[in-house]
CSV table of C-alpha atoms and ligand atoms in Angstrom, one decimal:
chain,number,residue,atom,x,y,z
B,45,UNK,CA,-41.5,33.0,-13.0
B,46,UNK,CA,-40.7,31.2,-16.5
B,47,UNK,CA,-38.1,28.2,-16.9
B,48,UNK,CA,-36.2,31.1,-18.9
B,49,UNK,CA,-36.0,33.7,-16.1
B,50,UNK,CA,-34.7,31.3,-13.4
B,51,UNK,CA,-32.5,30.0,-15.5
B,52,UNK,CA,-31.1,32.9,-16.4
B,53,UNK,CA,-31.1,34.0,-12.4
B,54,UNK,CA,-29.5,30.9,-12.0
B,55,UNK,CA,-26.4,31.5,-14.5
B,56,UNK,CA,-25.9,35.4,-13.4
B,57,UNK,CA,-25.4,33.7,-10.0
B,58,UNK,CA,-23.1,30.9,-11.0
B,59,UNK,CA,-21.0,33.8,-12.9
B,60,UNK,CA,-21.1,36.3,-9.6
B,61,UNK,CA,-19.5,33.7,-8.0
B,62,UNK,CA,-16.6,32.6,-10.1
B,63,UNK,CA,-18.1,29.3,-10.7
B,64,UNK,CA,-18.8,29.2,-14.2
B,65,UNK,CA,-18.1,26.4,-16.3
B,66,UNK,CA,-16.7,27.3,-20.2
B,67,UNK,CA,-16.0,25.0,-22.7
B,68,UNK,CA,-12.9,24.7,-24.4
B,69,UNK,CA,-12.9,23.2,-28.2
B,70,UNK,CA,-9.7,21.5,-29.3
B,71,UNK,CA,-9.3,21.8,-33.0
B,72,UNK,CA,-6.0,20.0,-34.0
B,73,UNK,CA,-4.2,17.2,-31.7
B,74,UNK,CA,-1.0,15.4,-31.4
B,75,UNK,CA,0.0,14.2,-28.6
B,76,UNK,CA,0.0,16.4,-25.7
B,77,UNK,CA,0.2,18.8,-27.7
B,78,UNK,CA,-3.3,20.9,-29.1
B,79,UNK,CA,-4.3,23.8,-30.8
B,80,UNK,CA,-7.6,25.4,-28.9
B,81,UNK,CA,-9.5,28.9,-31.1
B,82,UNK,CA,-6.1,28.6,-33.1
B,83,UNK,CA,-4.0,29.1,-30.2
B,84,UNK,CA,-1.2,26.1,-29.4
B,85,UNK,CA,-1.4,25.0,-26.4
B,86,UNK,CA,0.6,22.1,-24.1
B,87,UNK,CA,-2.2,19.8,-22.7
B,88,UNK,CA,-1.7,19.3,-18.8
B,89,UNK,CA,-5.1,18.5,-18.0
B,90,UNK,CA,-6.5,15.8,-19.9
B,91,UNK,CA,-6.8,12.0,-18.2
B,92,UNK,CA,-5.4,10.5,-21.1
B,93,UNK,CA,-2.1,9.5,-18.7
B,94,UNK,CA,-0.5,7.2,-21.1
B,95,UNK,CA,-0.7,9.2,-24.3
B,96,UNK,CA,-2.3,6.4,-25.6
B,97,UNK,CA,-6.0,7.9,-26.8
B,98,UNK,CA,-3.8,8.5,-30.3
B,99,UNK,CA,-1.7,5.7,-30.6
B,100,UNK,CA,-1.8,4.0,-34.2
B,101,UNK,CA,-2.7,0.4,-33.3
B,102,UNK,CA,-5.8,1.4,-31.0
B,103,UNK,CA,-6.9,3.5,-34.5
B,104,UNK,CA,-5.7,0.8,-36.4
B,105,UNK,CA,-8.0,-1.8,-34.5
B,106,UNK,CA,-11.2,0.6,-34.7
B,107,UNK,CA,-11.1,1.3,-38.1
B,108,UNK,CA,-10.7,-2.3,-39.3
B,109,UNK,CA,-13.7,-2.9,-37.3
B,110,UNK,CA,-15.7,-0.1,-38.6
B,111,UNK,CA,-14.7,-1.1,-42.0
B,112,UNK,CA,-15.9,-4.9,-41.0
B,113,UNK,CA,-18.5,-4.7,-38.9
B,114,UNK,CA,-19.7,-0.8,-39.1
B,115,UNK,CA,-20.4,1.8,-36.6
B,116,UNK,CA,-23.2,1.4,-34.2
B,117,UNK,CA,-23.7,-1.7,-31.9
B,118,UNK,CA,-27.5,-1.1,-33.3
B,119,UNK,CA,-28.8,-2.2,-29.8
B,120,UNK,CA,-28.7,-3.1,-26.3
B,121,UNK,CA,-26.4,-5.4,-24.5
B,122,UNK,CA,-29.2,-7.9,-23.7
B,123,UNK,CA,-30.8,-7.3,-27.0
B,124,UNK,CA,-28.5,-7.9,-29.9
B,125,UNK,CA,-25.9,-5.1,-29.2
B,126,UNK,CA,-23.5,-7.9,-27.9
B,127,UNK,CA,-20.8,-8.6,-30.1
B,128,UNK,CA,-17.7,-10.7,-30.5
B,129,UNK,CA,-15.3,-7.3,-29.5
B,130,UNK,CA,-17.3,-6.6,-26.2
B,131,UNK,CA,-16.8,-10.4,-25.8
B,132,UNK,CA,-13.2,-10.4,-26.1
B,133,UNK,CA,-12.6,-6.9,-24.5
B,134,UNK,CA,-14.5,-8.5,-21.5
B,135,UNK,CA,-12.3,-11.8,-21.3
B,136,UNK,CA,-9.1,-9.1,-21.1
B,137,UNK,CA,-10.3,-6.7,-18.7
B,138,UNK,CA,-11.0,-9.6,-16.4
B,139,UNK,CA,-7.6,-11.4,-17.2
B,140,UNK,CA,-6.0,-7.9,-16.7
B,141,UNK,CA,-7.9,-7.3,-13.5
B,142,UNK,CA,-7.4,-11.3,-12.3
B,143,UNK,CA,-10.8,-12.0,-11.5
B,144,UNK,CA,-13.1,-14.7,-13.1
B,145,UNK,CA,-15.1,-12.1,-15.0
B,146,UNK,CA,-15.8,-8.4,-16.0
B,147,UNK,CA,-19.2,-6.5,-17.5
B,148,UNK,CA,-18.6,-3.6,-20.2
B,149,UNK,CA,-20.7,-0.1,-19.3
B,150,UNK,CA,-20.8,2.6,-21.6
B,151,UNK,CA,-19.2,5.3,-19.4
B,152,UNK,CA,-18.0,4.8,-15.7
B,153,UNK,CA,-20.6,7.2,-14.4
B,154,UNK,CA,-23.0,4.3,-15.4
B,155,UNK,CA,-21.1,1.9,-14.1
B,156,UNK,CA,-20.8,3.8,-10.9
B,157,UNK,CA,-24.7,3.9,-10.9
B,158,UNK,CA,-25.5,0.7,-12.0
B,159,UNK,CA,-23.1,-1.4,-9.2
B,160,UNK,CA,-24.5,0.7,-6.0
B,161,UNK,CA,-28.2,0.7,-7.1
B,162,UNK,CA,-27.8,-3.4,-7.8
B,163,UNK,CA,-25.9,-4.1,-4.9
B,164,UNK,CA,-27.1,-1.9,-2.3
B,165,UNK,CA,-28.6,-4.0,0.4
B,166,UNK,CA,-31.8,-4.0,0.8
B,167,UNK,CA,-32.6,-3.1,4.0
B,168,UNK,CA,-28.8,-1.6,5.2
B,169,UNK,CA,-26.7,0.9,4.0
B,170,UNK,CA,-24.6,2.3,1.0
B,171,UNK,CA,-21.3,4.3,2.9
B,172,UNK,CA,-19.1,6.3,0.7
B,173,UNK,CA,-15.7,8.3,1.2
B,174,UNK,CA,-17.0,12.2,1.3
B,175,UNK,CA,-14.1,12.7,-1.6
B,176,UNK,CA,-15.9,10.3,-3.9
B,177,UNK,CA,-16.5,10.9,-7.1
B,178,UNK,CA,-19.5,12.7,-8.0
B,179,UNK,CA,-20.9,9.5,-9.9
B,180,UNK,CA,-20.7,7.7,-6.8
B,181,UNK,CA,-23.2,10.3,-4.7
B,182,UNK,CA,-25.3,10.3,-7.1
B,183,UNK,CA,-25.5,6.6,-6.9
B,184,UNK,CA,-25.9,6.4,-3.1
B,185,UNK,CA,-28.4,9.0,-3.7
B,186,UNK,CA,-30.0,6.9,-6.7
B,187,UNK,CA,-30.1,4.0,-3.8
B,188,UNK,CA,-31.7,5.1,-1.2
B,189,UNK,CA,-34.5,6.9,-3.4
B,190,UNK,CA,-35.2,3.7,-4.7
B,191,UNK,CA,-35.8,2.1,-1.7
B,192,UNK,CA,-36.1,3.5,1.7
B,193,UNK,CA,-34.4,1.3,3.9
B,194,UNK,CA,-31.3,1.8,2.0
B,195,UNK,CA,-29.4,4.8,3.8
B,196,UNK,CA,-26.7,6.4,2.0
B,197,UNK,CA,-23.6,7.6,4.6
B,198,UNK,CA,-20.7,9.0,4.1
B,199,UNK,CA,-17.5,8.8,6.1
B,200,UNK,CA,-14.9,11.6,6.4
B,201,UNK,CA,-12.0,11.3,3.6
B,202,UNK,CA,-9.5,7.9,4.1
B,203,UNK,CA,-10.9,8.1,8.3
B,204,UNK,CA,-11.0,4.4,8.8
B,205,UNK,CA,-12.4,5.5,12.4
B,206,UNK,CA,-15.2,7.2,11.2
B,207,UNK,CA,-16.2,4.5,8.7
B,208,UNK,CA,-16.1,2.1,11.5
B,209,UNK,CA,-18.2,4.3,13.9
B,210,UNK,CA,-21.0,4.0,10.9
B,211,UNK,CA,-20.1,0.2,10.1
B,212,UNK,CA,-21.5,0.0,13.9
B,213,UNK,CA,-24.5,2.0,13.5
B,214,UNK,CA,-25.9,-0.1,10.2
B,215,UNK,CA,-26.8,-3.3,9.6
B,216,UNK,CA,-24.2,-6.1,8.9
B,217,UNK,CA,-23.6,-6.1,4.9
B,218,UNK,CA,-22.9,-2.8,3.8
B,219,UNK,CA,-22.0,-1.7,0.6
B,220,UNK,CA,-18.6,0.1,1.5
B,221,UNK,CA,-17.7,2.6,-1.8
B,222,UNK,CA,-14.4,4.4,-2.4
B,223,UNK,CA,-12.1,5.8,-5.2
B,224,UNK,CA,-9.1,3.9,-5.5
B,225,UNK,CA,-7.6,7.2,-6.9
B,226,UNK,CA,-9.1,9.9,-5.9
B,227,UNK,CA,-9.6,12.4,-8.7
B,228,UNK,CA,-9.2,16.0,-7.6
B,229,UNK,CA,-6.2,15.2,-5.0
B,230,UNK,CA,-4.3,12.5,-6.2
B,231,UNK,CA,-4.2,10.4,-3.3
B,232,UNK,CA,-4.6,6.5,-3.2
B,233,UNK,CA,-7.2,5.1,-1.0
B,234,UNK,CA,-5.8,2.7,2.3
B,235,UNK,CA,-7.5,-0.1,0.4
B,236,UNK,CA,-5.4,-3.0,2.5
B,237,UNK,CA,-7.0,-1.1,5.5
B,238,UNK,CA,-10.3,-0.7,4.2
B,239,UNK,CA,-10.5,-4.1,3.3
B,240,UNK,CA,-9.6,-5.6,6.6
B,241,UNK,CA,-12.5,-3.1,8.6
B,242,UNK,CA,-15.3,-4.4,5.8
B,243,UNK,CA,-14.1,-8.3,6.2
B,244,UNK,CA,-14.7,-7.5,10.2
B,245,UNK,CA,-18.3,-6.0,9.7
B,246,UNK,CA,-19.1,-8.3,6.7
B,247,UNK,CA,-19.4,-5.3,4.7
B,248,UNK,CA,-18.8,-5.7,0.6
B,249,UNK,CA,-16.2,-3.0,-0.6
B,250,UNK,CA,-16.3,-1.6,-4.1
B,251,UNK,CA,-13.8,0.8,-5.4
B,252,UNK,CA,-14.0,2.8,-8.2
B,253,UNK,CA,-10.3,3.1,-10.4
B,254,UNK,CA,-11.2,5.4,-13.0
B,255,UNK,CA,-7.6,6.8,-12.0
B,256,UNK,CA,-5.4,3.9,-11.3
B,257,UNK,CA,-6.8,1.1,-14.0
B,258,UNK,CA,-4.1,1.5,-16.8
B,259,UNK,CA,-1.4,3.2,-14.1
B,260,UNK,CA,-0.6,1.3,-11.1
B,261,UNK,CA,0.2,-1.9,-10.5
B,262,UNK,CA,2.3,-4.6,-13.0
B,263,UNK,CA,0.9,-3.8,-16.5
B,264,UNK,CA,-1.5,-1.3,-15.1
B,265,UNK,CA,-3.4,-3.6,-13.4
B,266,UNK,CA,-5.0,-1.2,-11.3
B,267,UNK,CA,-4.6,-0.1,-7.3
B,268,UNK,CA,-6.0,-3.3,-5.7
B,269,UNK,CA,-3.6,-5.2,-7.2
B,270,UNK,CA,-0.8,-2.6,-6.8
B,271,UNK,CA,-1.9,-3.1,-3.2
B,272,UNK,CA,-1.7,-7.2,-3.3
B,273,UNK,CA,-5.1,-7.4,-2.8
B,274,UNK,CA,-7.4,-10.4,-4.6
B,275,UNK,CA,-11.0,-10.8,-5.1
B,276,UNK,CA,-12.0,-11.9,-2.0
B,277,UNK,CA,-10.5,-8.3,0.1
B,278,UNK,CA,-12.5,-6.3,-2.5
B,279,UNK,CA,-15.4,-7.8,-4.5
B,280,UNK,CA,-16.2,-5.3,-7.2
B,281,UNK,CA,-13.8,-3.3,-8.8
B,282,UNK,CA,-14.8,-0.7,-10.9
B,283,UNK,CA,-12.3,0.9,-14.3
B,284,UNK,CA,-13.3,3.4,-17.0
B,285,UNK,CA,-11.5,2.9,-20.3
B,286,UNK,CA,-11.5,6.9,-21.1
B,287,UNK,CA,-8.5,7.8,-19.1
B,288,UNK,CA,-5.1,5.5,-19.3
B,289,UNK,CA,-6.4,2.9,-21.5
B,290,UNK,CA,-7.0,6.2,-24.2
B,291,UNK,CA,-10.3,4.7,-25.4
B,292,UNK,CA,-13.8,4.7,-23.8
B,293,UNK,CA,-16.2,3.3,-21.9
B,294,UNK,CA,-16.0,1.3,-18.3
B,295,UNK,CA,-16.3,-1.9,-17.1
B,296,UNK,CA,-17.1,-3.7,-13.4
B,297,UNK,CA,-14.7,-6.9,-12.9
B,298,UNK,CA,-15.6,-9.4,-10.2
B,299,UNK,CA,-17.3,-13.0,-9.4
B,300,UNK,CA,-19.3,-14.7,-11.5
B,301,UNK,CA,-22.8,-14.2,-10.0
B,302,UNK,CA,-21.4,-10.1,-9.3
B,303,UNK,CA,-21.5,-10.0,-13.2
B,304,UNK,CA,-24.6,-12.3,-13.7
B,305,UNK,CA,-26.6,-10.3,-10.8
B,306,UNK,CA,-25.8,-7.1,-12.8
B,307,UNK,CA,-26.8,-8.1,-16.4
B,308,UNK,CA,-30.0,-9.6,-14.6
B,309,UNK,CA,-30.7,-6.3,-12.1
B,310,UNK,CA,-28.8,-3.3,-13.2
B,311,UNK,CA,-30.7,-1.1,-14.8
B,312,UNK,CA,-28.2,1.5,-16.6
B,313,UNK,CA,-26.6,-1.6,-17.9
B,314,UNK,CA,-30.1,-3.4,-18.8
B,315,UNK,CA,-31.8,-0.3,-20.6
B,316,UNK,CA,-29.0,1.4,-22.8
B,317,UNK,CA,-27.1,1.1,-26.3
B,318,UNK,CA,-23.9,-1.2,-26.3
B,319,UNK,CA,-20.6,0.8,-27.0
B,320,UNK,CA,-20.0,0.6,-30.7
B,321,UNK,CA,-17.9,-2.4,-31.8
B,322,UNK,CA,-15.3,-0.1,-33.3
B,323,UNK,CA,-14.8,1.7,-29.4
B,324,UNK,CA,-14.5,-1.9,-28.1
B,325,UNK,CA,-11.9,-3.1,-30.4
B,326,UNK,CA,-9.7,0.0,-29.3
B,327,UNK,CA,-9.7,-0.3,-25.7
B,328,UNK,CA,-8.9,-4.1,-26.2
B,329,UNK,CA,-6.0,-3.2,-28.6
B,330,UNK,CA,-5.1,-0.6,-25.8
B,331,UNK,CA,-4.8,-3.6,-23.4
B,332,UNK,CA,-3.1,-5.6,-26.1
B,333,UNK,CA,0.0,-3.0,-25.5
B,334,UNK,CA,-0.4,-2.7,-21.9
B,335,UNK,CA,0.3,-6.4,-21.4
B,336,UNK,CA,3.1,-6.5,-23.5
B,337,UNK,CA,4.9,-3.0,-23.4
B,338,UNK,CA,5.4,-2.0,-19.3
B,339,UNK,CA,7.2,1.3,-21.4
B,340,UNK,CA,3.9,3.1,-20.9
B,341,UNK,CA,3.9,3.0,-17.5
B,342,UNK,CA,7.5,3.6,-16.7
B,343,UNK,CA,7.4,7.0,-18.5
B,344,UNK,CA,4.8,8.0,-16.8
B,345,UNK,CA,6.1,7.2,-13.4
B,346,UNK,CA,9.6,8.8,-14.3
B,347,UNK,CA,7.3,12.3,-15.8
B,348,UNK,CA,5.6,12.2,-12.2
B,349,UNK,CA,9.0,12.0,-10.3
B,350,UNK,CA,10.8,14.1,-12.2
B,351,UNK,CA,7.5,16.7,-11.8
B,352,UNK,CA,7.7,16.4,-8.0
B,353,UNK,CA,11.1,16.8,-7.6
B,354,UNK,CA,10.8,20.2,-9.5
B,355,UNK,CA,7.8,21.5,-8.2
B,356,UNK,CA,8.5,20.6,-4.5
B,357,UNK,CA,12.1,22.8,-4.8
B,358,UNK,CA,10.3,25.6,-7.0
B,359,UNK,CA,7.0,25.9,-4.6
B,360,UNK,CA,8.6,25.5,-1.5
B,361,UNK,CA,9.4,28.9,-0.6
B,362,UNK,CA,5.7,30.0,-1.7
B,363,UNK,CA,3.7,29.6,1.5
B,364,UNK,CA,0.4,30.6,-0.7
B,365,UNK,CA,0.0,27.4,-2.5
B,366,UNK,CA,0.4,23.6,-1.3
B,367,UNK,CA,1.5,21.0,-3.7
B,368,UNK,CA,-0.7,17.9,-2.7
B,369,UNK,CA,1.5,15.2,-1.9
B,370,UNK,CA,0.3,12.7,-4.5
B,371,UNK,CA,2.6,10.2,-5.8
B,372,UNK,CA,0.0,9.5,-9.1
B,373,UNK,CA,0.0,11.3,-12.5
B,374,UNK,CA,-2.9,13.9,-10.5
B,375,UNK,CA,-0.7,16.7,-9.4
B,376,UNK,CA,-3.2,19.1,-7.7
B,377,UNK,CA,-1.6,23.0,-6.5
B,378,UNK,CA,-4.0,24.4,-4.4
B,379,UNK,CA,-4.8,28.1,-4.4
B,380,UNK,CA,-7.7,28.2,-2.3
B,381,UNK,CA,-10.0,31.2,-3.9
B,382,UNK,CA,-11.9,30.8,-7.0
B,383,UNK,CA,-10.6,34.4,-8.4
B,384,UNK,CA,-6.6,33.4,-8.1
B,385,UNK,CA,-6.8,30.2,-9.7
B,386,UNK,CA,-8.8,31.3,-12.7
B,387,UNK,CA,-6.1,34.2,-12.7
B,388,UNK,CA,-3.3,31.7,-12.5
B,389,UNK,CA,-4.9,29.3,-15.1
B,390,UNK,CA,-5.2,32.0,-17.5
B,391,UNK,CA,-1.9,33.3,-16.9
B,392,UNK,CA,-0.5,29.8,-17.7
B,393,UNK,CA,-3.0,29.6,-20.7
B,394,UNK,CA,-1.5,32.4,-22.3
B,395,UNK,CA,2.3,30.7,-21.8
B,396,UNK,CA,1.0,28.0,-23.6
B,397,UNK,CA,0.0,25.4,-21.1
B,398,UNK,CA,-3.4,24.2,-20.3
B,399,UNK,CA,-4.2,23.2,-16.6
B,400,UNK,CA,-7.6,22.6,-15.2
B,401,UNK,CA,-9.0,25.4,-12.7
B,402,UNK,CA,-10.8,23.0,-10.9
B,403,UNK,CA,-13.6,25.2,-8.1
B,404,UNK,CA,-16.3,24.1,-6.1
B,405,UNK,CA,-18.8,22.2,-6.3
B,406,UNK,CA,-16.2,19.8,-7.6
B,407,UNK,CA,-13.9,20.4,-4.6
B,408,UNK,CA,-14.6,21.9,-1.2
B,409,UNK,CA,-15.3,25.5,-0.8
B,410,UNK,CA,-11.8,27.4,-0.3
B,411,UNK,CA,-10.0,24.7,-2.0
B,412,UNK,CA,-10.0,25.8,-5.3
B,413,UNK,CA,-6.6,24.5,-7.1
B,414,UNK,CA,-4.9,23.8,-10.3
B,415,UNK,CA,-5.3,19.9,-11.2
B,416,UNK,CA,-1.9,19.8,-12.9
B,417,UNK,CA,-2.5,16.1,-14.8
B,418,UNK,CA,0.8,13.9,-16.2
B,419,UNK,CA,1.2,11.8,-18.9
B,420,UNK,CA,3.6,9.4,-20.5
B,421,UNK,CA,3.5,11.6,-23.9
B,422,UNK,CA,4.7,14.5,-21.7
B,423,UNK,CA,8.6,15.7,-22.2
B,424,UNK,CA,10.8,16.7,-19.3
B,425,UNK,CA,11.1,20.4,-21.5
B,426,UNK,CA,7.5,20.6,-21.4
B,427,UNK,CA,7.2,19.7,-17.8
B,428,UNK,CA,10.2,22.0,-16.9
B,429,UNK,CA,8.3,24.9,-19.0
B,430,UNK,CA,4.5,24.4,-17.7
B,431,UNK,CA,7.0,24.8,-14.3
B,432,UNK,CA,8.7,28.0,-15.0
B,433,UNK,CA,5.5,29.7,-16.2
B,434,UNK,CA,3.3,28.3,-13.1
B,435,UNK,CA,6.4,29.7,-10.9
B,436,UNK,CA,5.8,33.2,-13.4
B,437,UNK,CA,2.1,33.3,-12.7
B,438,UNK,CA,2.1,33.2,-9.2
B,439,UNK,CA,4.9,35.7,-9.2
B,440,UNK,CA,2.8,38.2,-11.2
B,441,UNK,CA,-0.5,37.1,-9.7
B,442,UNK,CA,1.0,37.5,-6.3
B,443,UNK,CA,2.3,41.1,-7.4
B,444,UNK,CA,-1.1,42.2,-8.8
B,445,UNK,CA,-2.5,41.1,-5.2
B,446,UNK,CA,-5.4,39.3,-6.9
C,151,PMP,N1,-15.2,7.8,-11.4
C,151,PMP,C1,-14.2,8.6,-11.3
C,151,PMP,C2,-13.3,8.6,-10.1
C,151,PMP,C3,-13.9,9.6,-12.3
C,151,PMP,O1,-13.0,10.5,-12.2
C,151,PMP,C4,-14.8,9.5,-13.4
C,151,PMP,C5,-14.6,10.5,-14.6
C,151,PMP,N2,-14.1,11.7,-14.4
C,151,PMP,C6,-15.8,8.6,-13.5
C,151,PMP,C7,-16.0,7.7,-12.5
C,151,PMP,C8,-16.8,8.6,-14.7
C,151,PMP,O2,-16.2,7.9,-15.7
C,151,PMP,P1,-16.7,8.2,-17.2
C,151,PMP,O3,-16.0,9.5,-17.6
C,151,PMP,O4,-16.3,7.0,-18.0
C,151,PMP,O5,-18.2,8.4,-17.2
């Protein structure tokens, strides 16, 4: 059989089973609100939780850098990619993190890559939470086919007990990884609890905050410090810049020899292009407003309350859909089968509002939902309409017995 004809079997089967994956182009942008093959539409499922991916002094800090320094960082890090904005984003992204010092990756699925296949111990084991990220199985995966006597584990979602019963099974010094957010439900990881179970089996906990850097905690310091927990309790902490900071990139904050190991042994750090200056001096204008306007934040918070207290009272009486009960700007509905929330999410799509229809294999099988996602640029009249035409769709959907 030729590349092209499994392929092609491949796609017809993705299709068959309401899997596949479409992209959408945006074509005009302001704020929240987009434009999408001419059509307006109300973005509710972008990660850009603070609105502030548009904001005029992040655009204003890249393009005086562009205009100063131009647009590509020209190499690696370790080469001469290295410039004074990575320098200085990395001094804030550790002072905003409190911890001695942080490393700049070009995306957090790098990051995610480059922390579990440097740290993983080398004879031992790499244990994730099953809900993890995709970047992070990959990693653990990435691990253990690098060297053999790392095992990659997982433990069943936020089950202290069944982390513990693999703690006992491995070797002392596991690497323990974990979302801090977790990114199709919404929920925030027991990090005080997972903390105290790695300090009694001397294992090393990282957590990944691609959903809570920029969001929780005072000037969106991030979930381990929203959970009063330092350094010591968890020793890498992992942020992207792509989501509330409205930029790009990631970055790993920790101890000094954390940050020197990884510049010496991680390879998706060691062998790829720096971020252009330009992207570096926009996430460190980004944190620039962050430490000086908590405004950000308390929109979003009051846009998440005011969403829950809505949705609760208008689902309630639907027994066919569960609103997750996430208190973070993820607000996931589940629907359970593939076919209703495509139906829904296209029903909502042609009201004007754009939610995610997120299926397997990014969730569970029979868990497909609607990843409703908040942001501080939201208003309470868009969040009240994406409501009464979600409460419409399921009304019709329900009535067309999809
Ligand atoms: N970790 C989590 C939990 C994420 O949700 C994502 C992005 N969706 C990543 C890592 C990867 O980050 P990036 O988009 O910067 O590669």
């Amino acid at each position: 059989m030729t590349l092209e004809t499994q392929l092609q079997a491949r796609l017809a089967e993705r299709q068959a089973a309401q899997l596949y994956r479409q992209r959408a182009t945006v074509s005009a942008k302001c704020g929240m609100a987009q434009e999408v093959a001419g059509h307006p539409l109300i973005n509710f499922c972008s990660n850009d939780y603070l609105g502030l991916s548009s904001h005029p002094s992040l655009i204003r800090a890249a393009q005086h850098v562009l205009d100063s320094f131009g647009f590509g960082s020209g190499a690696s890090h370790l080469v001469s990619g290295h410039s004074h904005f990575h320098h200085q984003l990395e001094q804030a992204l550790a002072h905003a993190t409190q911890r001695p010092r942080a490393l700049l990756f070009s995306t957090g699925y790098m990051a995610n890559l480059a922390l579990v296949t440097a740290l993983a111990p080398r004879s031992g084991a790499v244990i994730g939470d099953k809900l993890n990220h995709a970047s992070l199985v990959d990693a653990g995966q990435l691990a253990s086919a690098q060297n053999p006597k790392t095992e990659f584990l997982r433990y069943k979602h936020c089950q202290l007990k069944d982390l513990e019963r693999l703690l006992n099974k491995v070797p002392a010094g596991a690497l323990v990884v974990t979302d801090g957010v977790f990114s199709m439900d919404g929920n925030i990881a027991p990090l005080a609890d997972l903390a105290a179970l790695c300090r009694d089996y001397q294992a090393t906990l990282a957590v990944d905050d691609a959903h809570g850097f920029g969001c929780l905690g005072d000037q969106g310091g991030g979930s381990v410090l929203a959970a009063g927990l330092s350094v010591d309790d968890v020793p890498v902490y992992m942020g992207t810049l792509g989501k509330a900071v409205g930029g790009f990139g990631a970055f790993v904050a920790g101890s000094e020899s954390l940050i020197e190991a990884l510049i010496q042994f991680a390879r998706p750090y060691v062998y790829t292009t720096a971020l252009p200056p330009a992207i570096a001096a926009g996430n460190l204008a980004s944190l620039e407003l962050l430490q000086h306007d908590v405004s950000f934040i308390a929109t979003l918070n009051a846009n998440i309350a005011y969403f829950r207290q809505r949705a609760e009272a208008l689902l309630a009486s639907d027994g066919s859909v569960t609103l997750l009960p996430s208190q973070t700007a993820i607000q996931p509905v589940i629907l359970a089968s593939e076919t209703r929330v495509l139906a829904v999410a296209a029903a909502l799509r042609s009201a004007g509002y754009w939610v995610g229809a997120i299926r397997p294999p990014t969730v569970p099988a029979g868990t497909a939902r609607l990843r409703i996602t908040l942001s501080a640029a939201h208003t309470k009249r868009q969040i009240d309409g994406l409501l009464s035409a979600l409460t419409m769709a399921l009304k019709a959907e329900a009535g067309a017995g999809v």
